CSV table of C-alpha atoms in Angstrom, one decimal:
chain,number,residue,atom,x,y,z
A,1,UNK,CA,0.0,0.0,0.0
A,2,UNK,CA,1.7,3.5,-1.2
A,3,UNK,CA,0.7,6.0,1.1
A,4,UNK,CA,1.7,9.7,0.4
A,5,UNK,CA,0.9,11.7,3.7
A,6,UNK,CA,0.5,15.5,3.0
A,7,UNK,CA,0.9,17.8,6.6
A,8,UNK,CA,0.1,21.7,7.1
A,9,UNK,CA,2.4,23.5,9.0
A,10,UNK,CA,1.3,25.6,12.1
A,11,UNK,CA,2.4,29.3,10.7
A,12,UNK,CA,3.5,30.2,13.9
A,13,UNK,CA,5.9,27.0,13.7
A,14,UNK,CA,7.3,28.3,10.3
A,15,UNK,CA,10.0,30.7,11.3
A,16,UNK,CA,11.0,27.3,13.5
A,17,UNK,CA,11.4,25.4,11.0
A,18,UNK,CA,13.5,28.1,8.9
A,19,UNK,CA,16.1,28.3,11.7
A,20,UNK,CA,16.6,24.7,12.4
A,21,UNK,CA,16.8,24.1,8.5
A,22,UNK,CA,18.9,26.7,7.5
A,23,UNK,CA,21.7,24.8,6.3
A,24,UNK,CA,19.3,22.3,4.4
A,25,UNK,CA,20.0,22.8,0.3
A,26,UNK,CA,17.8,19.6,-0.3
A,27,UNK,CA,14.2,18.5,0.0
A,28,UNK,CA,15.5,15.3,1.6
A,29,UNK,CA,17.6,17.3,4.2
A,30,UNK,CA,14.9,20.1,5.2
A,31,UNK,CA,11.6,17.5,5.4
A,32,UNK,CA,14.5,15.4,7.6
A,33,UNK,CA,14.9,18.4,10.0
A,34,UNK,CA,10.6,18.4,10.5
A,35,UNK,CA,10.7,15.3,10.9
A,36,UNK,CA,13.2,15.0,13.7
A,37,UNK,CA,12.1,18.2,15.4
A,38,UNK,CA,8.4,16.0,16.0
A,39,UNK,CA,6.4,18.8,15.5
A,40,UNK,CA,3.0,17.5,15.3
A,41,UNK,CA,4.7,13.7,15.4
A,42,UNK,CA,1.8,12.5,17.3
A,43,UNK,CA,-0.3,12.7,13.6
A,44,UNK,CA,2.7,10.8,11.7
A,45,UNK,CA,1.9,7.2,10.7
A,46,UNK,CA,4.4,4.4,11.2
A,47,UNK,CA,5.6,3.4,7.6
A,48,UNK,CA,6.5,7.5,7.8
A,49,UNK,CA,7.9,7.1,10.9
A,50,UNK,CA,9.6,3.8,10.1
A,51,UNK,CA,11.0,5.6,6.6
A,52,UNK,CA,9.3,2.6,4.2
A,53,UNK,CA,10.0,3.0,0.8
A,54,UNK,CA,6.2,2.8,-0.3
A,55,UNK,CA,5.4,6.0,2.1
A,56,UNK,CA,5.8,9.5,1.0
A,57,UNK,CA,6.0,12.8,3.2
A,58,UNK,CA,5.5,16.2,2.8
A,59,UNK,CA,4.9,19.7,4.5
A,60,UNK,CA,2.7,20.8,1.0
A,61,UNK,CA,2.1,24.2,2.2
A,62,UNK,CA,6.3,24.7,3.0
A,63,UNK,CA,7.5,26.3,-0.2
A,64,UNK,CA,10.9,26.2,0.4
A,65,UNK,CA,10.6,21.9,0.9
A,66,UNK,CA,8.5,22.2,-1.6
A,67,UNK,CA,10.2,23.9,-4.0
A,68,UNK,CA,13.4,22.6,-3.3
A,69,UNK,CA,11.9,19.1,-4.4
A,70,UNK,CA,10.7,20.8,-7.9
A,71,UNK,CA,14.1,22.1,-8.4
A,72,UNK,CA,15.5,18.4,-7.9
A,73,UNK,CA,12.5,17.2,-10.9
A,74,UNK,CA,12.9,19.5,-13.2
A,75,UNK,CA,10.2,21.8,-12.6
A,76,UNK,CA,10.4,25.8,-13.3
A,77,UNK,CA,10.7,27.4,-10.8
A,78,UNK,CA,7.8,29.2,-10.4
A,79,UNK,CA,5.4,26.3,-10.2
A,80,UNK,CA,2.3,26.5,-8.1
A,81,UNK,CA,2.8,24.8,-5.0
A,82,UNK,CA,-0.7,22.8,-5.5
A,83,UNK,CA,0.9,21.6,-9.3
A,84,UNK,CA,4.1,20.7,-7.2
A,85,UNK,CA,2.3,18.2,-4.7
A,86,UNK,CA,-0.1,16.9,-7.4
A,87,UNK,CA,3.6,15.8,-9.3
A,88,UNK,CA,4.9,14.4,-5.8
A,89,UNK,CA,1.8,12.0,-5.9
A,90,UNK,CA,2.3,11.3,-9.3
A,91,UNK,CA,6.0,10.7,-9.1
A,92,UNK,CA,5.3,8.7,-6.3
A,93,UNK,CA,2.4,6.2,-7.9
A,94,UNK,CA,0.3,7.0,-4.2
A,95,UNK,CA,-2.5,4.9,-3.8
A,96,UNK,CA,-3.8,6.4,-0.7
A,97,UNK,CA,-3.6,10.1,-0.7
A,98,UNK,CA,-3.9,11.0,3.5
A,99,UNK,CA,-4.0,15.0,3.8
A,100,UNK,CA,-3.9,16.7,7.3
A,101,UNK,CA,-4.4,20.1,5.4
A,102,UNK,CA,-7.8,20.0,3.7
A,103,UNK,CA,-8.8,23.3,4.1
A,104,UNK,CA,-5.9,24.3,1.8
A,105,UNK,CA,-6.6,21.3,-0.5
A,106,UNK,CA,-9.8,20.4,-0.4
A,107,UNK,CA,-12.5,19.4,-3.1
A,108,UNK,CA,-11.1,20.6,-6.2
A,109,UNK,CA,-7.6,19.5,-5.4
A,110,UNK,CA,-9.1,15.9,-4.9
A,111,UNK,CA,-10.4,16.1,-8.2
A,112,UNK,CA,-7.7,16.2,-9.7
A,113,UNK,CA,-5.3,13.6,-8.1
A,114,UNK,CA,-3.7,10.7,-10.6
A,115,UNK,CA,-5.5,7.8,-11.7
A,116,UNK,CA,-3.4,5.6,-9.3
A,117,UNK,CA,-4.9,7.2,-6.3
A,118,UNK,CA,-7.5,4.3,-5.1
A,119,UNK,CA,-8.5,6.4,-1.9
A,120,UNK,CA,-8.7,10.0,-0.4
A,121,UNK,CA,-8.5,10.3,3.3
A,122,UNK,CA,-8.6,13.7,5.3
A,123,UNK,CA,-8.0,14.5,9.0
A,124,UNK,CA,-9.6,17.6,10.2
A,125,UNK,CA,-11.0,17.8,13.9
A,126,UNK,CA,-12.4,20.8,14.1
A,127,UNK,CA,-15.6,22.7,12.5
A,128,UNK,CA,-15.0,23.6,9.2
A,129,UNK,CA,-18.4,25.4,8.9
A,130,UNK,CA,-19.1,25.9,5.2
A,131,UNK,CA,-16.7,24.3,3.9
A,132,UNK,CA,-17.4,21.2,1.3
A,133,UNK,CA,-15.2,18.2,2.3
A,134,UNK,CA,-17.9,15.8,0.5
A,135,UNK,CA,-15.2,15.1,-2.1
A,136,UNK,CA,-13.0,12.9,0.1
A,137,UNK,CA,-13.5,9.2,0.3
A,138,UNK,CA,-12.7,9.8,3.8
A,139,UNK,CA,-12.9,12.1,6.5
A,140,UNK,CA,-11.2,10.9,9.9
A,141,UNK,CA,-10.7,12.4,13.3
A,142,UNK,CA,-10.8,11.8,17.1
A,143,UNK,CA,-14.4,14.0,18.2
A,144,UNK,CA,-17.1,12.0,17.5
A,145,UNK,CA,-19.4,15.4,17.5
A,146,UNK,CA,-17.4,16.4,14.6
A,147,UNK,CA,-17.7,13.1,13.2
A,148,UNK,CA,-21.5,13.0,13.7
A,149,UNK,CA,-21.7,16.1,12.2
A,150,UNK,CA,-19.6,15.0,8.6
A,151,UNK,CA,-22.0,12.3,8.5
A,152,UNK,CA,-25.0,14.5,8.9
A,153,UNK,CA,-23.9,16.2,5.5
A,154,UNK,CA,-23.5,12.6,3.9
A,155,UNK,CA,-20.0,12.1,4.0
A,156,UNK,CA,-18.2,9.2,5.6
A,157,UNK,CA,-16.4,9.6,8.7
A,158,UNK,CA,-14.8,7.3,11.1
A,159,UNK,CA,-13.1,7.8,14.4
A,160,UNK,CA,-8.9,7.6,14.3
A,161,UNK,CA,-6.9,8.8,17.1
A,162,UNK,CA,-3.3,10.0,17.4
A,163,UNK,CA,0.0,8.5,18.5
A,164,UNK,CA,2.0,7.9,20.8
A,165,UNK,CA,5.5,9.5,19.2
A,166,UNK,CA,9.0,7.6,21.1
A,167,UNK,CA,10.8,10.0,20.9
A,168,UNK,CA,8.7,11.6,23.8
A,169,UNK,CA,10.2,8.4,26.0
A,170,UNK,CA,13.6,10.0,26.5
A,171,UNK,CA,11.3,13.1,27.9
A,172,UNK,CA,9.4,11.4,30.3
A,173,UNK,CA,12.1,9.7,32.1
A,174,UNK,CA,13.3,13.1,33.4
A,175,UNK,CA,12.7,12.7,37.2
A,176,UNK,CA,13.7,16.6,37.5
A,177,UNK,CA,10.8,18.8,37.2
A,178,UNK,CA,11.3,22.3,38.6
A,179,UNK,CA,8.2,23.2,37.2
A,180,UNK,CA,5.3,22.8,39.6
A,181,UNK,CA,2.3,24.1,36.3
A,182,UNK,CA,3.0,24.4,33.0
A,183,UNK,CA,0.6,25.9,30.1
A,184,UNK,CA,1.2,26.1,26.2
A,185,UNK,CA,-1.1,27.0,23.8
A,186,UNK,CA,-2.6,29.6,21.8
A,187,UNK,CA,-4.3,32.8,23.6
A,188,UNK,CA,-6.7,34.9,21.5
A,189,UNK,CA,-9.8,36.8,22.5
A,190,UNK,CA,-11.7,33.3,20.9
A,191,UNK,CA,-10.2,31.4,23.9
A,192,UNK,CA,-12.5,33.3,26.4
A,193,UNK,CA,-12.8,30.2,28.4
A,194,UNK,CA,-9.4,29.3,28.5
A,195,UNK,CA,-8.1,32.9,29.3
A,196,UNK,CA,-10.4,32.7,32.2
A,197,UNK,CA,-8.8,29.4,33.5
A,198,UNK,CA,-5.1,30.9,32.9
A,199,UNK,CA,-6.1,34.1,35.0
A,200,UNK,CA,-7.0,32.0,37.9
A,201,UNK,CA,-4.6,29.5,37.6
A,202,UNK,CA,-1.8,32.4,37.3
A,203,UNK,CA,-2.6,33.7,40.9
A,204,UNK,CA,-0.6,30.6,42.3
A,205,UNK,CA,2.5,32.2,41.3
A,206,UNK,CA,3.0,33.1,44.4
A,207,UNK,CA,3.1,29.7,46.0
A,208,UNK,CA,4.8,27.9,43.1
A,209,UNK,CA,6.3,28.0,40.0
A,210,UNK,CA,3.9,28.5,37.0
A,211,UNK,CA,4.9,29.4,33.6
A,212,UNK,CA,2.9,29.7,30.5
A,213,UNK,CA,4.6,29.4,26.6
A,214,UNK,CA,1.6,31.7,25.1
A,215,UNK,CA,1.1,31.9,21.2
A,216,UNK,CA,-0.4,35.2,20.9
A,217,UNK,CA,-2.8,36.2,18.5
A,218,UNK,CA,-1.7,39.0,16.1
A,219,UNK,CA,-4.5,41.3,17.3
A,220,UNK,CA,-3.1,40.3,20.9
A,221,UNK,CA,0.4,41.2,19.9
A,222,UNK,CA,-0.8,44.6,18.4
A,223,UNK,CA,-2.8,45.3,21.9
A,224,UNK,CA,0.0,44.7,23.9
A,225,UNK,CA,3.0,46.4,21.5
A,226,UNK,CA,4.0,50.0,22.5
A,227,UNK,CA,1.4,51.7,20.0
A,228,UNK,CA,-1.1,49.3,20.9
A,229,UNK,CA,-1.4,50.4,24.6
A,230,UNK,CA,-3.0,53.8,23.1
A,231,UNK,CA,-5.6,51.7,21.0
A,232,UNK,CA,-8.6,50.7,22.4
A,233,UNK,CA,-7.9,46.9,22.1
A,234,UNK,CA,-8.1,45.8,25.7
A,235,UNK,CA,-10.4,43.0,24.9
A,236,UNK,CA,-6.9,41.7,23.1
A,237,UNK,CA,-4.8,42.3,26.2
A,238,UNK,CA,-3.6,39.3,28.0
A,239,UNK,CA,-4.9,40.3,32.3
A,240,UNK,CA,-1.6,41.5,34.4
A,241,UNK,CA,-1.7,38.2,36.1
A,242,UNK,CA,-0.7,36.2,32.9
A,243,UNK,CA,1.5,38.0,31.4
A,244,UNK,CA,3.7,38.0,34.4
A,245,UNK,CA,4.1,34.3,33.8
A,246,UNK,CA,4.2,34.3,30.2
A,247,UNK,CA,6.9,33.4,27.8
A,248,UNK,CA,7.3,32.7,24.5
A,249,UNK,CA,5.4,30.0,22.4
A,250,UNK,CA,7.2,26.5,22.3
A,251,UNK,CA,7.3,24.0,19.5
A,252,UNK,CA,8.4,20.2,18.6
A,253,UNK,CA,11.4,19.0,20.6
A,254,UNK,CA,11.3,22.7,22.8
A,255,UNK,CA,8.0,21.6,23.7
A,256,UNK,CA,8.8,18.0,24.6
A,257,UNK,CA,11.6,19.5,26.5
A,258,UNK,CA,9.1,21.9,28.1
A,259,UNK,CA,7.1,19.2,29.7
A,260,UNK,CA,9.8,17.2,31.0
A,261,UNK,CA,10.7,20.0,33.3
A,262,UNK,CA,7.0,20.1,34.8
A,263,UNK,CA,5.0,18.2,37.5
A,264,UNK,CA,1.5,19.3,36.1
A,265,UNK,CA,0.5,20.2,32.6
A,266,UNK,CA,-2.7,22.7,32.5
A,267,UNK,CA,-4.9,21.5,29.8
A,268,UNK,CA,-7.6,23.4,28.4
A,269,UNK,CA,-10.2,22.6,25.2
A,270,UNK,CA,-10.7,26.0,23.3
A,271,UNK,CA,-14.6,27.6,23.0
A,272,UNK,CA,-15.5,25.7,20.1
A,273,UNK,CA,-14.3,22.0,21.2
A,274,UNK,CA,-17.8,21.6,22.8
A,275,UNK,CA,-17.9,18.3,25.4
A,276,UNK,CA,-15.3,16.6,23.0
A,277,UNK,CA,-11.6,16.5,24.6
A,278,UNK,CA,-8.4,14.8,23.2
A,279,UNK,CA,-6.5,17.9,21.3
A,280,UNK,CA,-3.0,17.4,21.2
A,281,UNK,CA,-1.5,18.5,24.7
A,282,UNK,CA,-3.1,15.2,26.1
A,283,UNK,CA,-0.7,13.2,24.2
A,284,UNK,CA,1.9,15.3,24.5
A,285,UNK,CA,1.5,15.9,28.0
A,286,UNK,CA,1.0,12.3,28.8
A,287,UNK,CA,3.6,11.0,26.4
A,288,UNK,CA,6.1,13.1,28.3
A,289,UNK,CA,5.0,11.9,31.7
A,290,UNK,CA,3.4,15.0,33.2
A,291,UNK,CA,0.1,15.2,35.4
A,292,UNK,CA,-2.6,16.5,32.8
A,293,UNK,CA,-4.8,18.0,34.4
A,294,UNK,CA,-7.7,19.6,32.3
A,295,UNK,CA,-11.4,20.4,31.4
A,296,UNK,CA,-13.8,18.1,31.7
A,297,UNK,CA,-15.9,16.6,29.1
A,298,UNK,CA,-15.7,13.4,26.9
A,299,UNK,CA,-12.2,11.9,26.6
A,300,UNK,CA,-10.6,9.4,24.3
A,301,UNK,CA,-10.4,5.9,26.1
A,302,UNK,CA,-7.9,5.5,28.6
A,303,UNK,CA,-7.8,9.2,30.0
A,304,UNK,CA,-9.8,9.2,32.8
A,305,UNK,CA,-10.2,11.3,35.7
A,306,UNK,CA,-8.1,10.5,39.0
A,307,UNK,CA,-6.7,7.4,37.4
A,308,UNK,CA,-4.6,8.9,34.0
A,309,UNK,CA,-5.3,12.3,34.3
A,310,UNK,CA,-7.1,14.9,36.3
A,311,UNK,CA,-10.0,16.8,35.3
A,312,UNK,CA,-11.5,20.1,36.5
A,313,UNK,CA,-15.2,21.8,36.1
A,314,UNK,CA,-14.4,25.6,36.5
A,315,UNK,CA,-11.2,28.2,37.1
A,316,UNK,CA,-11.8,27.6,41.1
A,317,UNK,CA,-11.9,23.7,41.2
A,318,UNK,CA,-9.1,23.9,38.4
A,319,UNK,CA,-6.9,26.5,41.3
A,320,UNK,CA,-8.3,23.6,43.5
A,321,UNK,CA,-7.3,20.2,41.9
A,322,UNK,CA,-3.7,22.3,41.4
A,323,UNK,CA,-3.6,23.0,44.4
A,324,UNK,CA,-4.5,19.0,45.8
A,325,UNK,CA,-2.4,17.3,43.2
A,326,UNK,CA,1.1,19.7,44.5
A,327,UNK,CA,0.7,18.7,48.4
A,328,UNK,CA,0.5,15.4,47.6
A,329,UNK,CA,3.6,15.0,45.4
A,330,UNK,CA,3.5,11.1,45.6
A,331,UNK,CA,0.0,10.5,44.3
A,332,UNK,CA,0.9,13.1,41.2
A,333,UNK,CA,3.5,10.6,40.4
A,334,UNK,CA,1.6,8.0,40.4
A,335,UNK,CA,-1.1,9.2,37.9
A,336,UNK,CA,1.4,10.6,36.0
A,337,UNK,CA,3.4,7.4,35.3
A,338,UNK,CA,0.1,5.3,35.4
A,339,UNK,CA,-1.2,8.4,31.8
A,340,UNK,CA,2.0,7.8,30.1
A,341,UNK,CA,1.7,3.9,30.8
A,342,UNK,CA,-1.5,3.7,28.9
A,343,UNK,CA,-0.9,6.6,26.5
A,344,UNK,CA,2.1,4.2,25.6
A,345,UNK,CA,0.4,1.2,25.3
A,346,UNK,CA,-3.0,1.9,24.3
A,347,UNK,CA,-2.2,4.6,21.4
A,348,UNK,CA,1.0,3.1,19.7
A,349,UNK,CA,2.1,3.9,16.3
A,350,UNK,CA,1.3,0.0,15.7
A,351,UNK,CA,-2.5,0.6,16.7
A,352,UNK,CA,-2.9,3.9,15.0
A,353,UNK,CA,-1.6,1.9,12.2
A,354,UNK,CA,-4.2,-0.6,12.2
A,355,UNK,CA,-6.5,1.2,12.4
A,356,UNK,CA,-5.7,3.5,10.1
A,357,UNK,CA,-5.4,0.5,7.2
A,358,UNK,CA,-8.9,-1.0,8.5
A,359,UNK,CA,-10.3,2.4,7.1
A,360,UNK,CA,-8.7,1.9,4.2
A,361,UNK,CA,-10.1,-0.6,2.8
């Protein structure tokens, strides 16, 4: 089975990805350097992982990869960067097409994929509102609302989870964790939820050691620049109490490295998640051995509150089960180890693999 896997970079990741690359002059050497940096690794299916010669891999929206592998086929230079990853599939004789950027090539893109391309598979777990997806033989994701709601338009959708990525393993053994909470995530005047969890949660600063790798919004950016302060953009403003424990955003192996220096790992969904849980950080944060603790709601198998993970119902019992889980440093431990057990176990590259080829065929 030739499997092409497309992936969309985070923008915010980008400039990253530029400065661990720089001294890449090859496609082979610069999608090398994503790959071990494990950005977004927890989405990466084994025969990628594994570096089989019937997968192919690449960042379709990075034109610099992208155009450093049109360079190597002959193609001008000026070529689209949609013609460039419709020649990659070609090239490559794919026979299952998996795209983790839909949005960016959606309907029309599928339409015109090479006749050796047997299936079409999308990720995309979150709401894509009028958006038309119905092209895709497949549409796969881990929040069954989202999933009930693809099927509601008439397109199939299944459930698929993410991975477990190893190279977390080497994180989680760290036995040093200075860092009593940790936060990272986006911040925006969307996350109005979240921002009111981070407030409260920030007043423990002065007991312990909270820190919070914040990927600001532009608009919060502007607000809280010199010339923004004489706008009326406080709405945008991150409160006094978080930005005194902000720093900046983290990404791929930083952010693995992140974790491993903290006891607790402050989850939290953003607004439009609904009762659905499972974005990224509960991988992350599990696969690196840190206490999750986060929002309740309905959470992939395994994660379950006071046994893998810790869940909360407001910003005071959040401040609360904090607050528990530090003065008993033991029993942190112990559901720590006891999420990163079954995070391990249960969601392996092997199982996400399976599954994965189940849906294909």
């Amino acid at each position: 089975m030739r499997v092409f896997q497309n992936f969309g970079l985070y923008p915010a990741y980008m400039h990253r990805l530029n400065k661990l690359a720089a001294s890449a002059n090859a496609f082979s050497e610069r999608r090398q350097v994503f790959l071990s940096d494990s950005f977004g690794a927890c989405h990466l299916l084994k025969t990628v992982v594994d570096g089989s010669s019937d997968a192919f891999f690449t960042t379709g929206d990075d034109p610099i990869t992208q155009r450093f592998w049109a360079q190597e086929h002959g193609l001008p230079t000026s070529t689209a960067l949609e013609q460039i990853l419709l020649s990659q599939i070609e090239d490559h004789r794919t026979e299952i097409f998996y795209n983790l950027d839909p949005i960016r090539y959606g309907n029309e893109f599928v339409r015109k994929l090479p006749g050796t391309v047997k299936r079409s598979i999308a990720w995309r777990a979150a709401p894509s509102g009028n958006v038309d997806l119905g092209a895709y033989d497949l549409l796969v994701c881990n929040f069954p609302t989202i999933i009930e709601s693809y099927r509601g338009r008439g397109w199939r959708a299944e459930y698929m989870a993410p991975s477990h990525d190893l190279a977390m393993d080497s994180y989680a053994a760290n036995s040093s964790r200075p860092i009593d909470i940790l936060f990272v995530g986006g911040y925006s005047r969307h996350h109005s939820r979240r921002a009111e969890i981070l407030e409260a949660v920030s007043e423990l600063r002065k007991d312990f050691r909270v820190v919070y790798h914040l990927d600001r919004s532009r608009l919060t950016r502007l607000a809280e620049s010199p010339l923004g302060w004489l706008l009326p953009l406080n709405d945008h403003r991150r409160p006094k109490g978080i930005r005194a424990v902000s720093r900046p955003p983290v990404f791929g192996r930083d952010l693995y490295r992140g974790i491993s220096q903290a006891k607790i790992v402050l989850n939290g969904a953003v607004d439009m998640a609904g009762s659905d849980r499972g974005n990224m950080r509960c991988w992350e944060a599990l696969g690196c051995g840190a206490l999750m603790i986060s929002d309740a709601g309905n959470y992939p198998n395994g994660m379950i509150d006071g046994t893998t993970i810790v869940t909360y119902g407001s910003a005071q019992s959040a401040v609360a089960s904090i607050r528990t889980a530090l003065a008993d440093q033991t029993r942190l431990r112990e559901i720590a180890a006891a999420g990163n057990m079954m995070i391990k176990s249960r969601y392996s590259k092997e199982a996400q693999w399976e599954s994965f080829t189940q849906l294909c065929r």
